[in-house]
mmCIF file of C-alpha atoms in Angstrom:
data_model
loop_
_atom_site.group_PDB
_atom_site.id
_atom_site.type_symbol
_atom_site.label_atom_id
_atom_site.label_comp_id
_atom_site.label_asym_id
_atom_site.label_seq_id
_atom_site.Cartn_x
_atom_site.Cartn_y
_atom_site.Cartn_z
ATOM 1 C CA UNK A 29 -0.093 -7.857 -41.762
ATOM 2 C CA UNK A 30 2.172 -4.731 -41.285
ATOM 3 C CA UNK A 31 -0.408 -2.331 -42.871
ATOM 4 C CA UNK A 32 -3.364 -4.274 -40.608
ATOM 5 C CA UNK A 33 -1.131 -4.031 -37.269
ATOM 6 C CA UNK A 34 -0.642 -0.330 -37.476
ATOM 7 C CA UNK A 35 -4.265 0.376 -38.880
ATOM 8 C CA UNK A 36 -5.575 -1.297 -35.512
ATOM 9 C CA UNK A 37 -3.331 0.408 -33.217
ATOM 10 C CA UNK A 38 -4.291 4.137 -35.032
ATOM 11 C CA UNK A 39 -7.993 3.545 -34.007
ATOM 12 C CA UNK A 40 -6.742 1.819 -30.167
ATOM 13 C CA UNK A 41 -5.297 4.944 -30.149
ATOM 14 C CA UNK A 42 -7.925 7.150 -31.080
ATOM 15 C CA UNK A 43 -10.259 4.956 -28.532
ATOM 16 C CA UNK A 44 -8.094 5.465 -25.811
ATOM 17 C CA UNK A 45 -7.757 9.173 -26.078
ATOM 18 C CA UNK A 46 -12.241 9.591 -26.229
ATOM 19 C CA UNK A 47 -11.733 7.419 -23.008
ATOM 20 C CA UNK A 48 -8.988 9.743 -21.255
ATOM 21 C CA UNK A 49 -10.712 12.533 -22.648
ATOM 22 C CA UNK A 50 -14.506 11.383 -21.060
ATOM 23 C CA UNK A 51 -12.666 10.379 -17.789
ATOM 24 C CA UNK A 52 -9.505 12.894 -16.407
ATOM 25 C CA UNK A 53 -10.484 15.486 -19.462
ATOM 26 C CA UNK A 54 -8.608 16.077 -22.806
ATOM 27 C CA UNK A 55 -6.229 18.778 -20.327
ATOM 28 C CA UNK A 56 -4.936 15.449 -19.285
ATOM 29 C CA UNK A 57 -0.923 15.732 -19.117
ATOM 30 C CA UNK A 58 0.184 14.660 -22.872
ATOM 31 C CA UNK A 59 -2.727 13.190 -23.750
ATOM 32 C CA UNK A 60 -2.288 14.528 -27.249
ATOM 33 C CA UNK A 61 -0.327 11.881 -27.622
ATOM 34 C CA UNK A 62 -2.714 9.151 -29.214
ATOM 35 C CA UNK A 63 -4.381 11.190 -31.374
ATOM 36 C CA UNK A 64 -0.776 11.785 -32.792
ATOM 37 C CA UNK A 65 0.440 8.187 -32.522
ATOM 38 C CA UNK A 66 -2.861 7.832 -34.089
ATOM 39 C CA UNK A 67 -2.498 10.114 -37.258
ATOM 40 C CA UNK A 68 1.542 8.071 -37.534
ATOM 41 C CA UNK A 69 -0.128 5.033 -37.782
ATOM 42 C CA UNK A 70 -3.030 5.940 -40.006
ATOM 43 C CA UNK A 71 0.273 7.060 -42.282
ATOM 44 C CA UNK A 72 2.004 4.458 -41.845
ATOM 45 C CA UNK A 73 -0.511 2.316 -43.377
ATOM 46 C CA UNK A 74 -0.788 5.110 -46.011
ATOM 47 C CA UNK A 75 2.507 4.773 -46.946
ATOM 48 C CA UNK A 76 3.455 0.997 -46.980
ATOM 49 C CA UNK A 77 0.305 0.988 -49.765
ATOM 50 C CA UNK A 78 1.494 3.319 -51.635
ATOM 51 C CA UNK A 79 5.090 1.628 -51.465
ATOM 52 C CA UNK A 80 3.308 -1.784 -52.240
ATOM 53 C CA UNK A 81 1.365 0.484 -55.280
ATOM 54 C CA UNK A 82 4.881 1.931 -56.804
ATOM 55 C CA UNK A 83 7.585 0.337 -55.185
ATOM 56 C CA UNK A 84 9.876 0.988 -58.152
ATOM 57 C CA UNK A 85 9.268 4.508 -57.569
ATOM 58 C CA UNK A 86 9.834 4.766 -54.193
ATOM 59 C CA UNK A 87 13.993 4.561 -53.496
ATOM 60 C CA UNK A 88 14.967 1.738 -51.176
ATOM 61 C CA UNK A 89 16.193 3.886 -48.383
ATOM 62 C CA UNK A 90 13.021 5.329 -47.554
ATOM 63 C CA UNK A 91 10.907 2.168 -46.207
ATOM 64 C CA UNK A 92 14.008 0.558 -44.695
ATOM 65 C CA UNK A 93 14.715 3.918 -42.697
ATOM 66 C CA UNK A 94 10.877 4.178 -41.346
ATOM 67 C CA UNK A 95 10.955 0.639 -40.338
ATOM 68 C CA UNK A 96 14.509 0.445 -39.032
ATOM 69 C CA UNK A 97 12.639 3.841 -36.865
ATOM 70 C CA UNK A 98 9.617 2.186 -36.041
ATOM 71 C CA UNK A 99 11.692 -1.131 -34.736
ATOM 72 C CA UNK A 100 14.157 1.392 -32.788
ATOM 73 C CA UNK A 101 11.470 3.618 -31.157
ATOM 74 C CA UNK A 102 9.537 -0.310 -30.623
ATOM 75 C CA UNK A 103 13.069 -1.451 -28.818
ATOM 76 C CA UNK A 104 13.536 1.006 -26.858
ATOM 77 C CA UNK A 105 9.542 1.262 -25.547
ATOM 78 C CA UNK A 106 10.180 -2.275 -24.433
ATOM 79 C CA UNK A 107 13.237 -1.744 -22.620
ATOM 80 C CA UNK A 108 11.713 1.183 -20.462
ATOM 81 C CA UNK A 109 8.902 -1.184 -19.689
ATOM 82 C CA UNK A 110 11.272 -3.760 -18.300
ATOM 83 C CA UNK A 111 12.960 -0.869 -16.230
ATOM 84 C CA UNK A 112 10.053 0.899 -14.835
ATOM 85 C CA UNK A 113 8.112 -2.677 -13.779
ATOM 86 C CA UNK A 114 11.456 -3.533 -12.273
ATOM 87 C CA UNK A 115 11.249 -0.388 -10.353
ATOM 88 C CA UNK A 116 7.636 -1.157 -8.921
ATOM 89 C CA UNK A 117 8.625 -4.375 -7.285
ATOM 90 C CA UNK A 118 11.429 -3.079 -4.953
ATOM 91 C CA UNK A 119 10.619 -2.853 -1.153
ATOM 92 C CA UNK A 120 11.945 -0.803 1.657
ATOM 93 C CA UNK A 121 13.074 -2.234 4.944
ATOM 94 C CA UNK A 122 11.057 -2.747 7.787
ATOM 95 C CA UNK A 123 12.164 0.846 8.894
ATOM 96 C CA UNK A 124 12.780 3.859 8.080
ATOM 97 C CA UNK A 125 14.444 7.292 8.995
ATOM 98 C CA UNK A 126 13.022 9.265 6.637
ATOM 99 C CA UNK A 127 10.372 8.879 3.654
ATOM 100 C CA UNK A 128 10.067 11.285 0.991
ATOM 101 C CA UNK A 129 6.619 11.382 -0.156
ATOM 102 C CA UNK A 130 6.677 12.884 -3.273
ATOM 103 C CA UNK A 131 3.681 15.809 -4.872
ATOM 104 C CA UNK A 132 1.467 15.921 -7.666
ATOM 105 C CA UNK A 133 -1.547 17.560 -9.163
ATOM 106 C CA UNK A 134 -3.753 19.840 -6.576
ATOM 107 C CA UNK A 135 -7.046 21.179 -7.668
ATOM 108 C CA UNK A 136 -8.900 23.875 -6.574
ATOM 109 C CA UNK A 137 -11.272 21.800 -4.618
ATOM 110 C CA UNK A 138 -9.634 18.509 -4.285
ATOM 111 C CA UNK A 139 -6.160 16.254 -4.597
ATOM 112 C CA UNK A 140 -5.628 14.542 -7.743
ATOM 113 C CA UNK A 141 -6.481 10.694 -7.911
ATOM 114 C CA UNK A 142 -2.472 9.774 -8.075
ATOM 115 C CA UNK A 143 -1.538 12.594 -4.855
ATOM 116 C CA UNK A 144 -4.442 10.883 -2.850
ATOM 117 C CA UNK A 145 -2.958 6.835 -3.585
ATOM 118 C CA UNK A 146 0.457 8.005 -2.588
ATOM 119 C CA UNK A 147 -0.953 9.698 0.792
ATOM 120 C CA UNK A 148 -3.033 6.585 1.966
ATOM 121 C CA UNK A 149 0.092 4.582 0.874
ATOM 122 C CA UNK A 150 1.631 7.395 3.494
ATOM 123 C CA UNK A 151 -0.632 7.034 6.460
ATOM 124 C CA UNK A 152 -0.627 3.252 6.026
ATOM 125 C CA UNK A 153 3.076 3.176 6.525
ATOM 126 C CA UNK A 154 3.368 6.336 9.405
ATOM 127 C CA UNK A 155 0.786 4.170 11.457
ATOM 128 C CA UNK A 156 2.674 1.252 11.130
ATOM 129 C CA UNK A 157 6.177 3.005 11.731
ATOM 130 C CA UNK A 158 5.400 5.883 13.969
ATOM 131 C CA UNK A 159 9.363 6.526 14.518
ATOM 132 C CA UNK A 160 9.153 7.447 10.743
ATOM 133 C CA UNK A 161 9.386 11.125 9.519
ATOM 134 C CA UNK A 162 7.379 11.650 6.100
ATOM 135 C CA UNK A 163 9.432 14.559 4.051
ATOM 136 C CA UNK A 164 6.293 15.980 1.829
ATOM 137 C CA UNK A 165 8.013 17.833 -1.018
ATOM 138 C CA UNK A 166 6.328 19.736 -3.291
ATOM 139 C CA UNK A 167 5.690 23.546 -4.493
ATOM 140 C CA UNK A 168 2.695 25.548 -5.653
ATOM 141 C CA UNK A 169 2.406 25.475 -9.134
ATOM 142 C CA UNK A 170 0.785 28.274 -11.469
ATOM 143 C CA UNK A 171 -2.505 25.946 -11.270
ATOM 144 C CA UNK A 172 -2.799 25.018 -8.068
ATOM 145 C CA UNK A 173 -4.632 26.827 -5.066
ATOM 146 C CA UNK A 174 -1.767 26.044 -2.602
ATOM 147 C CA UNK A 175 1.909 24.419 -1.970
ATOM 148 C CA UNK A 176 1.371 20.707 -2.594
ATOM 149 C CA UNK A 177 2.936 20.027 0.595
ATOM 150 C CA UNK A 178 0.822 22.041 2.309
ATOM 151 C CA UNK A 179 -2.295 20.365 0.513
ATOM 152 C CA UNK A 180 -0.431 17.009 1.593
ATOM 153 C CA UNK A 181 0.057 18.363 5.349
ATOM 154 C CA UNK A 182 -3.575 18.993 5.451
ATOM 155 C CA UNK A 183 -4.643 15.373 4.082
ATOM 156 C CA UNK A 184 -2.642 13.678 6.767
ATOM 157 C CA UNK A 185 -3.198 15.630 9.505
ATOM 158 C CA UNK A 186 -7.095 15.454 9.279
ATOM 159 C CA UNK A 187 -6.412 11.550 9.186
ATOM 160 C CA UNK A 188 -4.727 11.477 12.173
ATOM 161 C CA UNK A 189 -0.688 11.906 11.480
ATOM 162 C CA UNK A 190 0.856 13.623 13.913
ATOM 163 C CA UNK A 191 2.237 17.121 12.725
ATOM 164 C CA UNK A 192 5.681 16.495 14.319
ATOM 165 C CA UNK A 193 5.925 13.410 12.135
ATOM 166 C CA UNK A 194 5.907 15.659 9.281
ATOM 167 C CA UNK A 195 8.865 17.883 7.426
ATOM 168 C CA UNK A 196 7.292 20.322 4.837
ATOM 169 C CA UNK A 197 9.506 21.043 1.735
ATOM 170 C CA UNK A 198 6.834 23.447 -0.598
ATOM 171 C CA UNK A 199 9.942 24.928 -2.913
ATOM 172 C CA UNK A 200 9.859 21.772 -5.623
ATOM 173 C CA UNK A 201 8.753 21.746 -9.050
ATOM 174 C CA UNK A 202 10.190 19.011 -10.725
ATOM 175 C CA UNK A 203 11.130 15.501 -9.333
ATOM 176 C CA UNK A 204 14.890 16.814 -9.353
ATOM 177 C CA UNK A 205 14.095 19.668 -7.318
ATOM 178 C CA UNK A 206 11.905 17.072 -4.622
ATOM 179 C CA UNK A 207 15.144 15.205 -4.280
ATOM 180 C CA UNK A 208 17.368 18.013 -3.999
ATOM 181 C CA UNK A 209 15.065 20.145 -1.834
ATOM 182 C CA UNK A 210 14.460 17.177 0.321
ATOM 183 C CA UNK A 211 17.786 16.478 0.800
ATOM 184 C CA UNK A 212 18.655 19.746 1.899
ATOM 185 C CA UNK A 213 15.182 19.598 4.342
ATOM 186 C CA UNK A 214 16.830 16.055 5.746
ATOM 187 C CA UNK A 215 20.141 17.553 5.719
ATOM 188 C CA UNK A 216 19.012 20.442 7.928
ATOM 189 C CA UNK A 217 17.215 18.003 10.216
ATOM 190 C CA UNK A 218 19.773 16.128 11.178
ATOM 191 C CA UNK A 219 21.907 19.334 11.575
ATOM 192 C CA UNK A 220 19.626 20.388 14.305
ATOM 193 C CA UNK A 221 18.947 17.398 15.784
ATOM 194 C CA UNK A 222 22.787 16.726 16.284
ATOM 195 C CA UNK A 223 23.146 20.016 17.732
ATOM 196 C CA UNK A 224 20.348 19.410 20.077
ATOM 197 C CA UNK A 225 21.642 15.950 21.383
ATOM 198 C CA UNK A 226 25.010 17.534 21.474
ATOM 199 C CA UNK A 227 23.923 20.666 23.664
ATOM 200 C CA UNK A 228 22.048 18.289 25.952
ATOM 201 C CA UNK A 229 25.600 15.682 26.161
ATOM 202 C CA UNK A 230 27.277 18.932 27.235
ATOM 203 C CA UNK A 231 24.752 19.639 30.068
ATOM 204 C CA UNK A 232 24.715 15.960 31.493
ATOM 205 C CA UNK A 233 28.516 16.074 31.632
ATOM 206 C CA UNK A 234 28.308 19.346 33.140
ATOM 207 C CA UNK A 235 25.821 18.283 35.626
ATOM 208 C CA UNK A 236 28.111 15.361 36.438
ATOM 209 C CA UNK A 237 31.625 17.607 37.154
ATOM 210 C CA UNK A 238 29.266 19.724 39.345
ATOM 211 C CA UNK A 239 28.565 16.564 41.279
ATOM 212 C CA UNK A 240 31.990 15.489 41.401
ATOM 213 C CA UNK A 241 33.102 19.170 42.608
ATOM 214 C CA UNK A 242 30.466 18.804 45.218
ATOM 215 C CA UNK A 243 31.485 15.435 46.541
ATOM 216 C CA UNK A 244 35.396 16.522 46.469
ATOM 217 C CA UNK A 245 34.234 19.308 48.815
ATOM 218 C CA UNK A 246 32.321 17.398 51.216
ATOM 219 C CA UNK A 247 35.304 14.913 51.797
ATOM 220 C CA UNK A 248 37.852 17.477 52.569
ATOM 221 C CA UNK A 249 35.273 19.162 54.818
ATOM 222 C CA UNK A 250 35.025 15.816 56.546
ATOM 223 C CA UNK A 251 39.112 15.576 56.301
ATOM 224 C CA UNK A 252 38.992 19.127 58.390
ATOM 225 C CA UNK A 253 35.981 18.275 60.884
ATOM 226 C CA UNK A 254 38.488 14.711 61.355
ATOM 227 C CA UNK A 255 35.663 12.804 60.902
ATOM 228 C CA UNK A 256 36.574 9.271 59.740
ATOM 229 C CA UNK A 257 34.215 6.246 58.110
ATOM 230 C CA UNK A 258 34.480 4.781 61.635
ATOM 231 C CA UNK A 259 32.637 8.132 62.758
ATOM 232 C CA UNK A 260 30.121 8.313 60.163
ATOM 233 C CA UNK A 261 26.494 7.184 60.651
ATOM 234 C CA UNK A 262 26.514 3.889 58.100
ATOM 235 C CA UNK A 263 22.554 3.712 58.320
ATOM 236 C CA UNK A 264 22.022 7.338 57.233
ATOM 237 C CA UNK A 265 22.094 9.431 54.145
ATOM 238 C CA UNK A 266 25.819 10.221 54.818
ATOM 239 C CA UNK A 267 26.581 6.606 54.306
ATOM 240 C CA UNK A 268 25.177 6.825 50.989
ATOM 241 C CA UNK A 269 27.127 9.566 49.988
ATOM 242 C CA UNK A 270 30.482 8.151 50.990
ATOM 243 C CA UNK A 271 29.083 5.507 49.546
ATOM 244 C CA UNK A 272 28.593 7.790 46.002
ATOM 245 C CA UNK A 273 32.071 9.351 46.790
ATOM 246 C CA UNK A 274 33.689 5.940 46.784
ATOM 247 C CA UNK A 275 32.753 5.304 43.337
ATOM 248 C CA UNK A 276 34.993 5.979 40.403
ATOM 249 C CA UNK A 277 35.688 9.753 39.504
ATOM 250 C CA UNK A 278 34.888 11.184 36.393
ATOM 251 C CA UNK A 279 37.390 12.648 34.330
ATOM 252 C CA UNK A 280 35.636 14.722 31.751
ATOM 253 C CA UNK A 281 36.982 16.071 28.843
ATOM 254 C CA UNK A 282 36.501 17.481 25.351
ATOM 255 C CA UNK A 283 36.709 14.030 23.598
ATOM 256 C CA UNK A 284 33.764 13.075 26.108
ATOM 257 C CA UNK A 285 31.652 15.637 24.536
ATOM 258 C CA UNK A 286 32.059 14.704 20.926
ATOM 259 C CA UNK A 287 29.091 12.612 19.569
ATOM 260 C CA UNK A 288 29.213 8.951 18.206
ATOM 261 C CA UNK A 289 29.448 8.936 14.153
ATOM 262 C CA UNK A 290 26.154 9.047 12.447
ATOM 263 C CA UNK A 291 24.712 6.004 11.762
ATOM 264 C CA UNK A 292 23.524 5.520 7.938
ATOM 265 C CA UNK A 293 19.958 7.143 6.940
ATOM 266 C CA UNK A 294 17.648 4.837 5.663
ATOM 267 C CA UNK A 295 15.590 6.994 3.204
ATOM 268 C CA UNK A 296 12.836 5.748 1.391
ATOM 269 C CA UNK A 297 10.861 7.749 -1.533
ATOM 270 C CA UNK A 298 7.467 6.912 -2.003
ATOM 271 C CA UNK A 299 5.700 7.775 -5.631
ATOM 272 C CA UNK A 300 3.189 5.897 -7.526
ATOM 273 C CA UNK A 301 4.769 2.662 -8.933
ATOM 274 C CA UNK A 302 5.507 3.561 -12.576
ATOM 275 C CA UNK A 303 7.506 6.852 -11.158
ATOM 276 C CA UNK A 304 9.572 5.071 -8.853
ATOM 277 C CA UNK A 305 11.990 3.882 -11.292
ATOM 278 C CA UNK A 306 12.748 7.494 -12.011
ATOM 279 C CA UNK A 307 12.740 9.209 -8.762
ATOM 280 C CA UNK A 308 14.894 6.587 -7.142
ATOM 281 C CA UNK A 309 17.498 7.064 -10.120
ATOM 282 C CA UNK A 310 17.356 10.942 -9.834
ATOM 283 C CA UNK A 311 17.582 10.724 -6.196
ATOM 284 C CA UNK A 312 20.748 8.462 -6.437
ATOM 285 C CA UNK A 313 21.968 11.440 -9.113
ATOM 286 C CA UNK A 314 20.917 13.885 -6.357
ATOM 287 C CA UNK A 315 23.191 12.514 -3.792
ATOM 288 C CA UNK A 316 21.748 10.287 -1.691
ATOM 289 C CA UNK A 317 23.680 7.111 -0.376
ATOM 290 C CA UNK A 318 20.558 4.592 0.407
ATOM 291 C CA UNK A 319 17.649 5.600 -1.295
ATOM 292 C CA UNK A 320 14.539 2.553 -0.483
ATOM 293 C CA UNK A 321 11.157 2.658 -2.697
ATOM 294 C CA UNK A 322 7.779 2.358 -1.193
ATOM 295 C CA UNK A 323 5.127 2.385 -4.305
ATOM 296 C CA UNK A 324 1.583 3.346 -4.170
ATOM 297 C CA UNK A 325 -0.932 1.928 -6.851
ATOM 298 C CA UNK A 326 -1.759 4.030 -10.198
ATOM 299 C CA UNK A 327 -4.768 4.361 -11.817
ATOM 300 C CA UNK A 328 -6.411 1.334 -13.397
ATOM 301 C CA UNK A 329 -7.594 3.251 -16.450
ATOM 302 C CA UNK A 330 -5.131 5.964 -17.624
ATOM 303 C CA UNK A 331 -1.850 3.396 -16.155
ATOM 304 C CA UNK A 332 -0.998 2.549 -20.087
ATOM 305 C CA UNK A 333 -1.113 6.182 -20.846
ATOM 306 C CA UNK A 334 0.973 6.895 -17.433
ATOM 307 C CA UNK A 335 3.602 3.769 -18.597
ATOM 308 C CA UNK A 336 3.875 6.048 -21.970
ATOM 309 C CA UNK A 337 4.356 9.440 -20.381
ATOM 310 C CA UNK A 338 6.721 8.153 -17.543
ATOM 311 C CA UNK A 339 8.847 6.338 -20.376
ATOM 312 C CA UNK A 340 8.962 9.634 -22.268
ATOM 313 C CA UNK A 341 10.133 11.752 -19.039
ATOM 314 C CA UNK A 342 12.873 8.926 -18.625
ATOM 315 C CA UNK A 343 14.002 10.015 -21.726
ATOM 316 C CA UNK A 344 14.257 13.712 -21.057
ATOM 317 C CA UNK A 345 15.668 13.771 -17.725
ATOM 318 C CA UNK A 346 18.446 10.685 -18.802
ATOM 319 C CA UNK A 347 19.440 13.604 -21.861
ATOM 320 C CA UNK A 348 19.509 15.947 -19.555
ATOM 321 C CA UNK A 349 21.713 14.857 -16.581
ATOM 322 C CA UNK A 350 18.930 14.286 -14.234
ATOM 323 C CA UNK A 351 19.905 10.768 -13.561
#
């Protein structure tokens, strides 16, 4: 049964790479991995026979190490399965401040199948929350024509988003480097904006001591001219200005000018489904307080080599620090 099991899934393997190979192309980001999962199998099967064959020869360390591997490496597959579908079915709220809309492949002549899911999944959600700024993050790497952001920019605008909806980040080249960059882009955003609503606070309270001034002017000018309320046309425009005059005065000060504390962001990231287990974990690494996922779909046929390739680059950034 052993030898059977593992003789079926070297030739599913070797299937399933003609099939990548026929429809994205045997360039295809790690697709070299079934023919090799393929060849470990075909081994596999190779060596349990020849166990089976001369089992007296063979010391007993040797098949309890490869299957103690096999279950390990079957064990842990499993449980970054249960992680990455547990990723796909989170939701954002019903608004946003910001959502990161994370790059991928550019062509010379077109957007790669996964870059043009997550920018429908984009417009879809701009149209619905207009109040929503889309962060597209993503560089220009040594195979593509342009910035990935730029290529995203493009997409979206000729479908109607509104450029001042959008916040290019084009330095990325990594998911790390989307969350950090992107922070930083948000970061600066808010910066500016806060400066901005601050700078127009000042004016209005300016504005508002110059009317003060002016009122506190007119009354003593009445005060000298002896005119009295008595005096004063009630039905006229002066009326109305004692009227203003009468109201409270304003007593600005520094305080006055400070700004309310920030609310908290809501951020989402949006990333086809079986990467939004990662990003959202490097982008908690990376800093940010509420991090929300919006998921677009993957591709139907290559999604069990995607599930394999994500589960691998799990692996590498959770060694690494990334998250």
């Amino acid at each position: 049964m052993f030898t059977a099991a593992f003789g079926i899934l070297g030739v599913l393997s070797l299937v399933y790479f003609g099939i990548i190979a026929v429809y994205s192309g045997v360039e295809t980001s790690l697709a070299w991995i079934w023919p090799v999962f393929s060849v470990a199998c075909f081994l596999l099967v190779k060596g349990d026979s020849y166990y089976h064959q001369h089992r007296k020869q063979v010391p007993l360390w040797i098949p309890v190490s490869v299957t103690t591997l096999c279950v390990t490496g079957l064990v842990v597959l499993m449980i970054l399965q249960v992680l990455i579908f547990g990723g796909m079915i989170k939701s954002a709220p019903s608004h946003l401040d910001y959502l990161i809309v994370l790059g991928a492949k550019v062509r010379e002549d077109d957007i790669s199948s996964s870059l043009k899911r997550r920018l429908d999944k984009a417009i879809r959600y701009a149209q619905e929350h207009p109040e929503t700024k889309l962060v597209l993050s993503g560089g220009q790497g040594a195979d593509e024509p342009i910035s990935e952001a730029l290529a995203m920019a493009e997409y979206l605008l000729y479908n109607g988003i509104a450029p001042e909806q959008m916040l290019l980040e084009v330095y990325s080249t990594s998911t790390r480097e989307n969350m950090l960059c992107s922070k930083a882009l948000i970061d600066n955003q808010r910066r500016i904006e806060k400066e901005e609503a601050k700078r127009i606070r000042i004016r209005k309270q300016v504005l508002r001591m110059e009317l003060a001034y002016f009122l506190e002017e007119r009354e003593r000018q009445w005060e000298v001219a002896g005119y009295t309320p008595s005096k004063l046309d009630m039905r006229g425009p002066c009326a109305q200005v004692k009227r203003v005059r009468l109201a409270p005065k304003l007593q600005p000060s520094m305080a006055s000018l400070e700004l309310l504390p920030d609310k908290p962001l809501q951020i989402g990231v949006l990333t086809s489904n079986f990467h939004l287990f990662r990003a959202m974990k490097i982008g908690e690494k990376c800093g940010f307080e509420r991090l929300y996922g919006v998921s677009s779909s993957a591709d139907p046929v290559l999604f069990i080599h995607l599930l394999v390739r994500e589960s691998i680059a799990i692996l590498k950034d959770k060694f690494m620090g990334n998250m």
